[in-house]
Short mmCIF file of C-alpha atoms in Angstrom, two decimals:
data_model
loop_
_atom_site.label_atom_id
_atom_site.label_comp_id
_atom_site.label_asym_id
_atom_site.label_seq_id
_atom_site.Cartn_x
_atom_site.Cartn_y
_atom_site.Cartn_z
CA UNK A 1 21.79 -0.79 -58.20
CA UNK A 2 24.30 -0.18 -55.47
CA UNK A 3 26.08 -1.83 -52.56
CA UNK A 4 25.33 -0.45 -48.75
CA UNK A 5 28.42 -1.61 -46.43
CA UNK A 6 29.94 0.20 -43.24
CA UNK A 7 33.71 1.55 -43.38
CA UNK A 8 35.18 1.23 -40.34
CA UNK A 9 37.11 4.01 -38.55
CA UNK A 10 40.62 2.75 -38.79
CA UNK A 11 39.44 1.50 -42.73
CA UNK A 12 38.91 5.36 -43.65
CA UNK A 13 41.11 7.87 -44.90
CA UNK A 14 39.43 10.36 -43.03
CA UNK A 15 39.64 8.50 -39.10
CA UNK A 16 35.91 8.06 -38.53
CA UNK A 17 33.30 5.29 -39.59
CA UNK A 18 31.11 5.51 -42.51
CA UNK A 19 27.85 3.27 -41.65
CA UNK A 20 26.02 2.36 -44.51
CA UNK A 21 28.21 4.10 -47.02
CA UNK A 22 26.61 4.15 -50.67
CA UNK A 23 28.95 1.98 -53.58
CA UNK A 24 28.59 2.62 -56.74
CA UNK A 25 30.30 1.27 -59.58
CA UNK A 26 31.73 3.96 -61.71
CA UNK A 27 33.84 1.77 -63.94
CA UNK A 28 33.68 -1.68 -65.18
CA UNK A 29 35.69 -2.31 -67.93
CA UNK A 30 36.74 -5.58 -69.79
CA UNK A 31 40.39 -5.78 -71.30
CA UNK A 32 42.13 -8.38 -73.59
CA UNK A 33 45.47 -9.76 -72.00
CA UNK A 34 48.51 -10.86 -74.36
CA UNK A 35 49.83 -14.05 -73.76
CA UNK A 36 48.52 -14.76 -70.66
CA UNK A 37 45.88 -16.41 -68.80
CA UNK A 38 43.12 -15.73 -68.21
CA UNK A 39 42.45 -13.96 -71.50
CA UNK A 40 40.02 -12.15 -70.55
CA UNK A 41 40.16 -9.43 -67.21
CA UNK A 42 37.28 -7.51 -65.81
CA UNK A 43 38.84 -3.68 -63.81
CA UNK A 44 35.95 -2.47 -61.40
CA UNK A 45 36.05 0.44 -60.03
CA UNK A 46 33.61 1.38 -56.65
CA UNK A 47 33.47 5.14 -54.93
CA UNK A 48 31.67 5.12 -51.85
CA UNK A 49 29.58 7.93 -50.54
CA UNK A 50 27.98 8.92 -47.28
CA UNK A 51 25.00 9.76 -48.83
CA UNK A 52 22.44 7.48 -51.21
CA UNK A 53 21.98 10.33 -53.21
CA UNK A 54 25.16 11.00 -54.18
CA UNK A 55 25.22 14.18 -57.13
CA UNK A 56 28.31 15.11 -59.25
CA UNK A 57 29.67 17.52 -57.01
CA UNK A 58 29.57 14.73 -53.62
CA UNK A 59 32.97 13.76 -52.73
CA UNK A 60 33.46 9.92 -52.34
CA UNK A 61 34.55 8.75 -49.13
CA UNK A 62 36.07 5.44 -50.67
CA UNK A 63 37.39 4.10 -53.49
CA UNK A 64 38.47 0.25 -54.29
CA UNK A 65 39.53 -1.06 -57.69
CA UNK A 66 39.11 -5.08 -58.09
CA UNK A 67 40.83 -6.95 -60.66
CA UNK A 68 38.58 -10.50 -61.62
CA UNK A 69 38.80 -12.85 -64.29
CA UNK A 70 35.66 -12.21 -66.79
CA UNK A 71 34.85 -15.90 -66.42
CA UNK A 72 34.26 -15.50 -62.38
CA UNK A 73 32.32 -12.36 -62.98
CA UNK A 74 29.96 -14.09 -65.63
CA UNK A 75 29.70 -16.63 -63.26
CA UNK A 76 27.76 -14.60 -60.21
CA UNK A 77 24.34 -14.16 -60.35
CA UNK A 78 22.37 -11.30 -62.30
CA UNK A 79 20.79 -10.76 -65.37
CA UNK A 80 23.17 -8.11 -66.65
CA UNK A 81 26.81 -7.56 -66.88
CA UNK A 82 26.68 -4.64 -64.30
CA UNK A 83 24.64 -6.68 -62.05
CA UNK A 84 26.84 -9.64 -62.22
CA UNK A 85 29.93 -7.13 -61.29
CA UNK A 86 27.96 -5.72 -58.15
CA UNK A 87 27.02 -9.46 -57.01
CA UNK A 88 30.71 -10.58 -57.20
CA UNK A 89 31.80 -7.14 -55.69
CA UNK A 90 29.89 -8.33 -52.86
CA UNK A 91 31.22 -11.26 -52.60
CA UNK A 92 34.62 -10.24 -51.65
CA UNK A 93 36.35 -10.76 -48.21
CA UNK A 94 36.84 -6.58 -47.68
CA UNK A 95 32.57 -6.13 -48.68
CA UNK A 96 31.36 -9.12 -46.34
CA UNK A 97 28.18 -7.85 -44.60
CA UNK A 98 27.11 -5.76 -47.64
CA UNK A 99 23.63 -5.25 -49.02
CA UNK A 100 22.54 -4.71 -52.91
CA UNK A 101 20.43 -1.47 -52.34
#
């Protein structure tokens, strides 16, 4: 699974648009938090590529890191962890208009 969205030109680090730049999710990670609420944190980490067949060597074009709480990420739709963290990726205000590719 990944996300298809368009990066606008004044959005990208390199001053032109990216249109239907390639997100993948490289890390999704769960961590414990002392003394605080909610216990439980999910860190999600995208790069974005202008290609859909990205190989180790392709430079990303983006990067975002999202911060959610594991309940709202257990809570959006998919059968498997990694799919619920792409549906509530997509869900967010800077991914509106994306696809699941």
């Amino acid at each position: 699974m990944a996300i298809q969205n368009n990066i606008a030109e004044n959005a990208s680090q390199y001053g032109i648009a990216f249109n239907n730049a390639y997100y993948r999710i490289v890390t999704a990670a769960i961590t414990r938090q002392r003394g605080s609420e909610p216990k439980f944190e999910v860190m999600i980490d995208l790069s974005a590529y202008a290609t859909s067949s990205p190989t180790d060597d392709t430079r990303e074009v983006d990067f975002k890191r999202y911060t959610a709480n594991l309940s709202d990420v257990n809570g959006s739709p998919g059968d498997q962890f990694l799919d619920r963290c792409y549906s509530w990726v997509m869900a967010q205000d800077d991914m509106a208009g994306s696809t699941a590719v």
